[in-house]
Short mmCIF file of C-alpha atoms and ligand atoms in Angstrom, two decimals:
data_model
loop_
_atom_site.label_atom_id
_atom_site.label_comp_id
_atom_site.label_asym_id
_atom_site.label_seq_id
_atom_site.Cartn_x
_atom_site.Cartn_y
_atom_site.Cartn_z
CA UNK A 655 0.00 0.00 0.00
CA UNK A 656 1.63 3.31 -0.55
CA UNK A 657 2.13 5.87 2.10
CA UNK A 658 0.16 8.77 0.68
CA UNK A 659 0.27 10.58 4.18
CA UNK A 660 3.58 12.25 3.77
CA UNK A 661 1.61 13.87 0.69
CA UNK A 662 -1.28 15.33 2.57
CA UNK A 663 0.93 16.44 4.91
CA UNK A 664 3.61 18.15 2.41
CA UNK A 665 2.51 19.40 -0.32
CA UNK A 666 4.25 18.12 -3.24
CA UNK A 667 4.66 21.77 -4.96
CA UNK A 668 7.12 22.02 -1.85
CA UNK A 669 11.01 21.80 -3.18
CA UNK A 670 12.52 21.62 -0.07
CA UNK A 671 13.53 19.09 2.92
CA UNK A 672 11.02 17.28 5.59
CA UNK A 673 12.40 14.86 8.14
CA UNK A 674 9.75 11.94 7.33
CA UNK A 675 11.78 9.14 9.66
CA UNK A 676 13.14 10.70 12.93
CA UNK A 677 14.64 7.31 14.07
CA UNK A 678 17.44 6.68 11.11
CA UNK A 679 18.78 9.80 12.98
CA UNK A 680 18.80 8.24 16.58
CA UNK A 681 21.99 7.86 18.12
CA UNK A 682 21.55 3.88 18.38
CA UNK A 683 19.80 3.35 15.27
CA UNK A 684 21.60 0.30 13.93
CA UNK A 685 21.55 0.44 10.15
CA UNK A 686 21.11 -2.53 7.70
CA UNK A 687 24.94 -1.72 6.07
CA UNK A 688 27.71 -0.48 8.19
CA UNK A 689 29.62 0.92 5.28
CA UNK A 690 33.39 1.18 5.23
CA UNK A 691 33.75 -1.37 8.64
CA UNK A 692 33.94 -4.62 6.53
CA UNK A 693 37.62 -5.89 8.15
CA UNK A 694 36.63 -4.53 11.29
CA UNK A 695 33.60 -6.76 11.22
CA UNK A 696 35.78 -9.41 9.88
CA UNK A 697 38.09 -9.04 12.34
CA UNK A 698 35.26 -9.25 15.13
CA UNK A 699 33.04 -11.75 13.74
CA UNK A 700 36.44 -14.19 13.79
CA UNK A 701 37.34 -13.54 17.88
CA UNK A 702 33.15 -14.89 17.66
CA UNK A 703 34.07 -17.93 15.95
CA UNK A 704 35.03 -19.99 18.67
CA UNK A 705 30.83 -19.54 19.93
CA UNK A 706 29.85 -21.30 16.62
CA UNK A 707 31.67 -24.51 18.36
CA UNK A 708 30.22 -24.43 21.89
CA UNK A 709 34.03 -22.57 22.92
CA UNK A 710 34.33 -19.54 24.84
CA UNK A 711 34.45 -16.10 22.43
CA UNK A 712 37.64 -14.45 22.49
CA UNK A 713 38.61 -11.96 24.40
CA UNK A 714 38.84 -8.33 22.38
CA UNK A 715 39.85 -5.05 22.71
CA UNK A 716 38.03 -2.33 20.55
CA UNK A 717 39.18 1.54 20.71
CA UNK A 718 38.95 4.43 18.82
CA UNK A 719 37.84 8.55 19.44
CA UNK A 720 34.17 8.98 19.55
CA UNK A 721 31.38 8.45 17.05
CA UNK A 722 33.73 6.05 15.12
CA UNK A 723 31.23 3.75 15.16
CA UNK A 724 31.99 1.26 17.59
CA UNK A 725 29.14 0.92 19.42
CA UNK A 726 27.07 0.17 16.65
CA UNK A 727 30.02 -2.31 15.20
CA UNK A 728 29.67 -4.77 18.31
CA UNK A 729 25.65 -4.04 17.64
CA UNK A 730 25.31 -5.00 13.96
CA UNK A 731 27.61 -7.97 14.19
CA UNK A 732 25.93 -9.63 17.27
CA UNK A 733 22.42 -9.52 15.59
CA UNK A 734 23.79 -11.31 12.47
CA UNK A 735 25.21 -13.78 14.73
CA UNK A 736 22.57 -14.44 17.02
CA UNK A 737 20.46 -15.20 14.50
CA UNK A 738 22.77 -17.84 13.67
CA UNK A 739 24.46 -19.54 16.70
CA UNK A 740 23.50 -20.43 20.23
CA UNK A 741 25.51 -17.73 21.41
CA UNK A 742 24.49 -15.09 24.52
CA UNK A 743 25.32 -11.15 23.85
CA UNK A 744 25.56 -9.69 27.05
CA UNK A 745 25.95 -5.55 26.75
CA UNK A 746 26.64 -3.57 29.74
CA UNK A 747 27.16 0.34 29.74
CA UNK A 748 29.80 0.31 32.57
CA UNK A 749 30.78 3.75 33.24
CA UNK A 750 30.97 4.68 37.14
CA UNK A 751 30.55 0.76 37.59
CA UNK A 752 31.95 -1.08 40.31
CA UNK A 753 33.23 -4.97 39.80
CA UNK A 754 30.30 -5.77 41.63
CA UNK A 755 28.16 -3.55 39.27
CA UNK A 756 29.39 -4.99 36.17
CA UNK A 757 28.83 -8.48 37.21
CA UNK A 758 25.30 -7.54 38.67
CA UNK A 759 24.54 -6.37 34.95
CA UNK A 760 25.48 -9.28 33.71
CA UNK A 761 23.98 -11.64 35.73
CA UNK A 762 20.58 -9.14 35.38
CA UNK A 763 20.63 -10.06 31.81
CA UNK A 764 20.93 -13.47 32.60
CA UNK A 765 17.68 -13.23 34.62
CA UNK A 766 18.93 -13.18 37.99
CA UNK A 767 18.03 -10.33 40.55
CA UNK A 768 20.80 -9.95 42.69
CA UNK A 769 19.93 -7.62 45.56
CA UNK A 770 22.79 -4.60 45.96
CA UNK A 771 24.35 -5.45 48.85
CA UNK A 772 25.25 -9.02 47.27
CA UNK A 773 29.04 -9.31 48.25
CA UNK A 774 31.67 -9.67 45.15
CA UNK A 775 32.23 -13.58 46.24
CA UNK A 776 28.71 -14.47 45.78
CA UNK A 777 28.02 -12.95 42.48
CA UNK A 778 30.96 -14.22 40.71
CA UNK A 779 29.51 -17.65 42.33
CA UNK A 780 26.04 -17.55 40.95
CA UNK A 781 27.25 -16.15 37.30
CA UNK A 782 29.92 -19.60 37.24
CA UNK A 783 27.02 -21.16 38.08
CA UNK A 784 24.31 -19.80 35.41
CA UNK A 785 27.13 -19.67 32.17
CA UNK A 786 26.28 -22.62 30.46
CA UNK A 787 26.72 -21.48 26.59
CA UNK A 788 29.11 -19.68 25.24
CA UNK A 789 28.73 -15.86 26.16
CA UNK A 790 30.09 -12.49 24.59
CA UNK A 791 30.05 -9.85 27.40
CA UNK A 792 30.31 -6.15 25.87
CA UNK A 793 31.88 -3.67 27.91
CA UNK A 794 31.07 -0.28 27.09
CA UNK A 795 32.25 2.57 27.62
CA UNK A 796 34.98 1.04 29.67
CA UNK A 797 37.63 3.52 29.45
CA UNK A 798 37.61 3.45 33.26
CA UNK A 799 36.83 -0.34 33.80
CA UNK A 800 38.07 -1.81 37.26
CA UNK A 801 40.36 -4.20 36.56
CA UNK A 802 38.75 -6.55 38.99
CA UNK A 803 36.00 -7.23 36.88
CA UNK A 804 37.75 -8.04 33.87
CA UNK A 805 39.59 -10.39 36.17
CA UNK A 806 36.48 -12.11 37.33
CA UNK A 807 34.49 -12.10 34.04
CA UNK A 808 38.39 -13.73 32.32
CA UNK A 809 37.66 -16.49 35.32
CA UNK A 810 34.54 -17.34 34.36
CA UNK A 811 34.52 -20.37 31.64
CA UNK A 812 32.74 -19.75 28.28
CA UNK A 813 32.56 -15.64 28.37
CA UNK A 814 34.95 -13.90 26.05
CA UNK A 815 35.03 -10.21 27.03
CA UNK A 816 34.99 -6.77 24.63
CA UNK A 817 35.88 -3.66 26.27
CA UNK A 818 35.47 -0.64 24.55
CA UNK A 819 37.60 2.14 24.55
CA UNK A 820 38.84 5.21 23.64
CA UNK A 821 42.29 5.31 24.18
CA UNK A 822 43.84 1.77 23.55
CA UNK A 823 47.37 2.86 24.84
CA UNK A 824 46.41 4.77 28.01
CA UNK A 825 43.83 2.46 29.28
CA UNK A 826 46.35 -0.68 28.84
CA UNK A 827 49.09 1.07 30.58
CA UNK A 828 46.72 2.01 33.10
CA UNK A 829 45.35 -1.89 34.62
CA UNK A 830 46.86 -4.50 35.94
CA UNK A 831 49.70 -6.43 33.98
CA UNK A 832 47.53 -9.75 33.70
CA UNK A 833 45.26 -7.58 32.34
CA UNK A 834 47.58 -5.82 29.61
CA UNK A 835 49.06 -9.79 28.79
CA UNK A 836 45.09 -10.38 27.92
CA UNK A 837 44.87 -7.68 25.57
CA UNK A 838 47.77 -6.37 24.31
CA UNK A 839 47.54 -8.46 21.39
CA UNK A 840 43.86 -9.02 20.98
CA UNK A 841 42.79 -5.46 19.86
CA UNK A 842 40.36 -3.88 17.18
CA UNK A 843 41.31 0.08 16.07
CA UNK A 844 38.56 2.09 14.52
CA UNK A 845 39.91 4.60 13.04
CA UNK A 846 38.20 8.04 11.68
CA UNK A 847 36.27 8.57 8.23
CA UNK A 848 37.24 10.34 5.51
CA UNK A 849 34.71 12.72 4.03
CA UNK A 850 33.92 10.26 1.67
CA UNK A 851 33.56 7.53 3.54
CA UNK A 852 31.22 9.96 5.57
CA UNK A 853 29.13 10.97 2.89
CA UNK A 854 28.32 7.25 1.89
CA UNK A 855 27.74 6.93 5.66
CA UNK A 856 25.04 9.62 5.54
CA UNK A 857 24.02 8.62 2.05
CA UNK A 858 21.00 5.76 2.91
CA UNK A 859 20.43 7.80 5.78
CA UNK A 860 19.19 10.70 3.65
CA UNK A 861 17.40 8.57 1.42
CA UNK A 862 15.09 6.73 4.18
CA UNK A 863 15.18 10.09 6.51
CA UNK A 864 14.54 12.64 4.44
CA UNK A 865 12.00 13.71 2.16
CA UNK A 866 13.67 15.44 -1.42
CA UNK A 867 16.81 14.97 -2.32
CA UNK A 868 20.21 16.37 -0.71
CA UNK A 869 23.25 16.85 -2.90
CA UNK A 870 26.24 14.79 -2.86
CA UNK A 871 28.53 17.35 -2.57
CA UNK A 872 26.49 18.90 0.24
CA UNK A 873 26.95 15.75 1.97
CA UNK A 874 30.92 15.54 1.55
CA UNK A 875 30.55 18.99 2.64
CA UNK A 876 29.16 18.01 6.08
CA UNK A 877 31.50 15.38 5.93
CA UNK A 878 34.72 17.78 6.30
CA UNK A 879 33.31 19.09 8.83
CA UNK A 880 32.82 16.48 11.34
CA UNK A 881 36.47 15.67 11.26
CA UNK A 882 35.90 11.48 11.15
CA UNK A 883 33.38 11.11 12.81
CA UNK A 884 29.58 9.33 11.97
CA UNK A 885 27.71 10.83 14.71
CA UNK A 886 29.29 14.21 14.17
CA UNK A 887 28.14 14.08 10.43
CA UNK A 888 24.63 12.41 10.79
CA UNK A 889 23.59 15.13 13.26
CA UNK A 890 24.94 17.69 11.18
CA UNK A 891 22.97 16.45 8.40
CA UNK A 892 19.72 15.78 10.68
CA UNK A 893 20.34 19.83 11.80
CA UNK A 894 20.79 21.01 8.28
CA UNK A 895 17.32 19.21 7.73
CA UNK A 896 15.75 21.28 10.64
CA UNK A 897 17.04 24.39 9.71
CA UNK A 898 15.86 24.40 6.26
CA UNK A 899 13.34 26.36 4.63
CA UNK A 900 10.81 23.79 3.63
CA UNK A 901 10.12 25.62 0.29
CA UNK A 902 14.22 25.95 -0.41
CA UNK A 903 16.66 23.20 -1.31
CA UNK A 904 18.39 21.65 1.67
CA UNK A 905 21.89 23.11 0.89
CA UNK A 906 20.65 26.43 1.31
CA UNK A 907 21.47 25.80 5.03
CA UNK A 908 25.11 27.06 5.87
CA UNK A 909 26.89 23.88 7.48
CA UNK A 910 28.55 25.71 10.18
CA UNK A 911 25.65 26.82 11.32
CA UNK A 912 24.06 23.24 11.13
CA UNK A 913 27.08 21.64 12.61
CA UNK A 914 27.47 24.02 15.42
CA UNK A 915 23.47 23.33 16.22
CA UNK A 916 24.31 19.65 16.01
CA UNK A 917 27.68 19.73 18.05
CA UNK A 918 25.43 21.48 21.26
CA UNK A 919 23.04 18.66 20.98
CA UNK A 920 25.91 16.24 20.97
CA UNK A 921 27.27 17.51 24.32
CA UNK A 922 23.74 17.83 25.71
CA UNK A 923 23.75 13.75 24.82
CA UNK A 924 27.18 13.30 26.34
CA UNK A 925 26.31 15.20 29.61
CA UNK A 926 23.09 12.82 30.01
CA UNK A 927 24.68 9.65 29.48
CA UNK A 928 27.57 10.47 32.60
CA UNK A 929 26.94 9.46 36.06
CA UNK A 930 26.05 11.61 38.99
CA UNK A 931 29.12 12.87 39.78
CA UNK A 932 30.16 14.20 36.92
CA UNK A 933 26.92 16.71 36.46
CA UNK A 934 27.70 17.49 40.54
CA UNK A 935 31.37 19.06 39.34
CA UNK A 936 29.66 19.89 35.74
CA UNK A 937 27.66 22.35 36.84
CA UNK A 938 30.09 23.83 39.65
CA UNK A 939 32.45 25.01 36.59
CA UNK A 940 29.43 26.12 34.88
CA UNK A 941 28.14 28.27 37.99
CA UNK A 942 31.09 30.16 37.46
CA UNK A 943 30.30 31.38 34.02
CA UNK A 944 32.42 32.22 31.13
CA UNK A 945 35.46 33.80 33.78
CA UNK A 946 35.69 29.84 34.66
CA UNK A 947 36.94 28.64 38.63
CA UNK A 948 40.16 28.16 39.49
CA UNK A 949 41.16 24.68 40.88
CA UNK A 950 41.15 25.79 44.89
CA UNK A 951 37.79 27.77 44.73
CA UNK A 952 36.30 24.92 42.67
CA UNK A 953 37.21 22.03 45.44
CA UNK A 954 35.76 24.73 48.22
CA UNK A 955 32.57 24.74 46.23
CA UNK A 956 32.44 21.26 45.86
CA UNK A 957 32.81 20.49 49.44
CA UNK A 958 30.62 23.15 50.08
CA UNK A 959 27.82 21.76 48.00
CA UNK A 960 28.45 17.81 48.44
CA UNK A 961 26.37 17.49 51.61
CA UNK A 962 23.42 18.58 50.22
CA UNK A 963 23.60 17.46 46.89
CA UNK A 964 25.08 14.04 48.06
CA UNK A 965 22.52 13.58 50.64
CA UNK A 966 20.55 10.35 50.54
CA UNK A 967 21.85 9.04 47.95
CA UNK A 968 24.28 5.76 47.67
CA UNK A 969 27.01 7.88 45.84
CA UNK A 970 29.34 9.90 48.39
CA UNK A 971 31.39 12.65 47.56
CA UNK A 972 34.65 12.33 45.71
CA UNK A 973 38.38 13.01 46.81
CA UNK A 974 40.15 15.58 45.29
CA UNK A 975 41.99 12.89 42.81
CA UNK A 976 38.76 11.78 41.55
CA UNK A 977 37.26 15.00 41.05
CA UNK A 978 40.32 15.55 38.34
CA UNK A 979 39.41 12.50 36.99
CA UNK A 980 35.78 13.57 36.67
CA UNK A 981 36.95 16.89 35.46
CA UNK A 982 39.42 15.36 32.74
CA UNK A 983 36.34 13.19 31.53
CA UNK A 984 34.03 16.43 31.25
CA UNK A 985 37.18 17.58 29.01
CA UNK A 986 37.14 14.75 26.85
CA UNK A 987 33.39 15.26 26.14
CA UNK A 988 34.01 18.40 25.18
CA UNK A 989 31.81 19.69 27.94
CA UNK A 990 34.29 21.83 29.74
CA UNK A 991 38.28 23.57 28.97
CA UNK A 992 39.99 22.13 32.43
CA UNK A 993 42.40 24.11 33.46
CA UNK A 994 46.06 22.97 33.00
CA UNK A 995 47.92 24.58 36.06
CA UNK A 996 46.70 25.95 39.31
CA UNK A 997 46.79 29.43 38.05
CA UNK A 998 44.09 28.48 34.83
CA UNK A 999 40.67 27.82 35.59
CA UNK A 1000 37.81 25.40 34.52
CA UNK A 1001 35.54 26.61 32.12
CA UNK A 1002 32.22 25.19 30.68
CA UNK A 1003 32.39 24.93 26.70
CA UNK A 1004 28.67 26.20 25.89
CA UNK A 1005 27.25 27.57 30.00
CA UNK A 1006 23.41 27.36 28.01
CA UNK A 1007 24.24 23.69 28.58
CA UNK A 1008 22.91 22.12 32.06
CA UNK A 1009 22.32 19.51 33.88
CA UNK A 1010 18.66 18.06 34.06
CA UNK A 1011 19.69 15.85 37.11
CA UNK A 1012 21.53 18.09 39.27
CA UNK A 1013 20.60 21.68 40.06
CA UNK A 1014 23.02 23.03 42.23
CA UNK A 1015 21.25 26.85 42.73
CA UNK A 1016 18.72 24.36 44.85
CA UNK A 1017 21.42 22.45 46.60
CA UNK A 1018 23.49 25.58 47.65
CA UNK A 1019 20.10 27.65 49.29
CA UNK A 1020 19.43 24.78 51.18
CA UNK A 1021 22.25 25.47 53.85
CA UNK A 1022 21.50 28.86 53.52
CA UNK A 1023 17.53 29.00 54.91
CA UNK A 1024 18.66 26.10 57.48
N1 ATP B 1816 30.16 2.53 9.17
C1 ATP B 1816 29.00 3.05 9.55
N2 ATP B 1816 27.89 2.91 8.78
C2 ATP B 1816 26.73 3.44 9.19
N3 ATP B 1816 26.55 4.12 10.33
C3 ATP B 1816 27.61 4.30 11.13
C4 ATP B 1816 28.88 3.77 10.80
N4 ATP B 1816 29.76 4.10 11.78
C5 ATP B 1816 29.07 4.80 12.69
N5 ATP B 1816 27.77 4.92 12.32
C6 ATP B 1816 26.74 5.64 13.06
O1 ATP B 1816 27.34 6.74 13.72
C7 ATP B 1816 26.78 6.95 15.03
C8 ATP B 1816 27.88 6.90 16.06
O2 ATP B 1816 28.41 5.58 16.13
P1 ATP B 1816 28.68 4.86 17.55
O3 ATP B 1816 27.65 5.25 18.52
O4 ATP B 1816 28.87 3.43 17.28
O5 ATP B 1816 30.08 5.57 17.92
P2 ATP B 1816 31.10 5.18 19.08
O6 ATP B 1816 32.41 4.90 18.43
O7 ATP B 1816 30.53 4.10 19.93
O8 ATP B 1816 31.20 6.55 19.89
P3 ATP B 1816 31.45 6.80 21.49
O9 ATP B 1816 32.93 6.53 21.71
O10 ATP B 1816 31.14 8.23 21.71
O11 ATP B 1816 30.58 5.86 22.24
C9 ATP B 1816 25.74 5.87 15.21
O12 ATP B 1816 24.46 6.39 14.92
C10 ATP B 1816 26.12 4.81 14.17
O13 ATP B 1816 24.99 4.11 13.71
MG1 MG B 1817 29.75 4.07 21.84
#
């Protein structure tokens, strides 16, 4: 049956752009070609192989800088296997996750219901006991990943483990040495697009998105812009789309202005996905405004705010190390300039930018009216 709707909706005399499929757009949206990835699903579908036999997965380490695509790599390959081997695809987001957190996840998705307070020992104990096919677990977002629970999950027989993350070298040299052995030689690089590669990335996208037609230069275009990366680009693209004048042709829009829209909603993303802590010393740089803190009056405020915004919660505040941590995380994201020395200051990239979880103005009258 055709889909006349789209026609009553926009008229045909109408030469310009209409988002007609909001989802191709989506941030998880798994599409039915990853383009340009073939060795790199290669190289992943043969650490799999082992599965196919009844033998544990192998262990693999994927990295590369953001919006690479390897998220949606581990994503797309696991559906085409599933659908052909007895195989278990565990996937666990496991930023700010303890050991015990990462195992709980797992053993959630194996339909167990662990209560919190579950010691270490006994988790590890029931997940031996529950693995019995082989079992890809997909660590996400692991850039901080305690080595302890890449330890337990390596003890465990039949699970092969995936971390991903974004720097290959620093997060090696940063766990234990049993842990480097494991890797060190069992890692998959993504590495950035080319605006080519980026335009046929954003290509199908366009065509199943968008109704009316978008240039390929204007694509290549967007494609120089997001400097190698997919999610950079298809945003840029779906912003374009938004911007334009219905009645005018897509590349009307300026792509700097479309980028810089879909860079804010990027970091808006970013700043939603990140744990509590991280919007707590967030949005105590962007109190400060566009003069930034500098590192002393920035740990005052913290510990100044921490009570309240802390209180009765199972997080407790962080040490001064951590807060760096958290800070140099916030940098990475893009979400903040930290300052390098004692004498700089932290400053938020984009102070329109806030929190929806923590609002600090709250927290701080609190101890005020008490
Ligand atoms: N080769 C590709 N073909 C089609 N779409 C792609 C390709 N590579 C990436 N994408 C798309 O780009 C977006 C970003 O990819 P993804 O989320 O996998 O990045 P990432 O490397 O996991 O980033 P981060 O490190 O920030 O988590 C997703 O919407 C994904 O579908
Ligand atoms: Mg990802």
């Amino acid at each position: 049956v055709p889909d006349i709707t789209h026609h009553f909706i926009y008229p045909l005399h109408l030469t310009g752009i209409v988002i007609v499929d909001h989802q191709v757009f989506a941030d998880d949206h798994v599409p039915d070609r990853l383009v340009h990835r073939e060795r790199a699903v290669g190289t992943l579908s043969r650490a799999l192989e082992p599965a196919l036999h009844d033998q544990p997965p192998e262990d693999l380490l994927i990295h590369g800088p953001h919006g690479v695509g390897k998220t949606v790599l581990v994503r797309h390959t696991f559906e085409r296997l599933e659908a052909k081997a007895d195989v278990d695809y565990v996937y666990v987001r496991s930023m700010g996750r303890s050991a015990a957190g990462i195992i709980r996840a797992v053993l959630r998705h194996m339909g167990a219901n662990p209560a919190t307070n579950t010691p270490l020992e006994d988790l590890c104990l029931r997940l031996r006991e529950r693995m019995t096919r082989p079992t890809v677990v997909v660590l996400d977002e692991g850039d901080d990943l305690p080595a302890t629970a890449l330890r337990r999950l390596g003890d465990v027989d039949l699970v092969g483990v995936i971390p991903i993350v974004h720097d290959a070298d620093a997060w090696l040299s940063a766990t234990e040495p049993a842990v480097r052995r494991r890797f060190r030689s069992a890692q998959l690089g993504l590495d950035p697009y080319d605006a080519e590669e980026l335009a046929d990335i954003l290509d199908p996208r366009a065509e199943q998105g968008l109704r009316g037609s978008v240039d390929r230069s204007y694509l290549e275009y967007i494609g120089q812009r997001a400097e190698g990366a997919a999610r950079t680009a298809i945003q840029t693209l779906r912003a374009a789309a938004h911007l334009a004048d219905p009645e005018l042709p897509i590349e009307r829009v300026n792509v700097d202005a479309a980028y810089h829209q879909a860079l804010s909603r990027i970091r808006r993303a970013n700043l939603r996905s990140l744990p509590l802590h991280h919007h707590v010393v967030y949005e105590i740089v962007r109190a400060a405004g566009d003069d930034g803190v500098g590192p002393g009056t920035f740990h005052d405020a913290y510990d100044r705010v921490s009570d309240v915004v802390y209180q009765g919660r199972e997080a407790t505040p962080l040490s001064k190390r951590d807060r760096r941590r958290k800070l140099a995380k916030l940098d990475e994201y893009e979400l903040i300039d930290q300052a390098e020395n004692r004498h700089d200051t932290h400053k938020a990239c984009d102070t329109s930018i806030t929190s929806e979880f923590v609002d600090l103005a709250a927290a701080v009258d609190v101890p005020d009216e008490r």
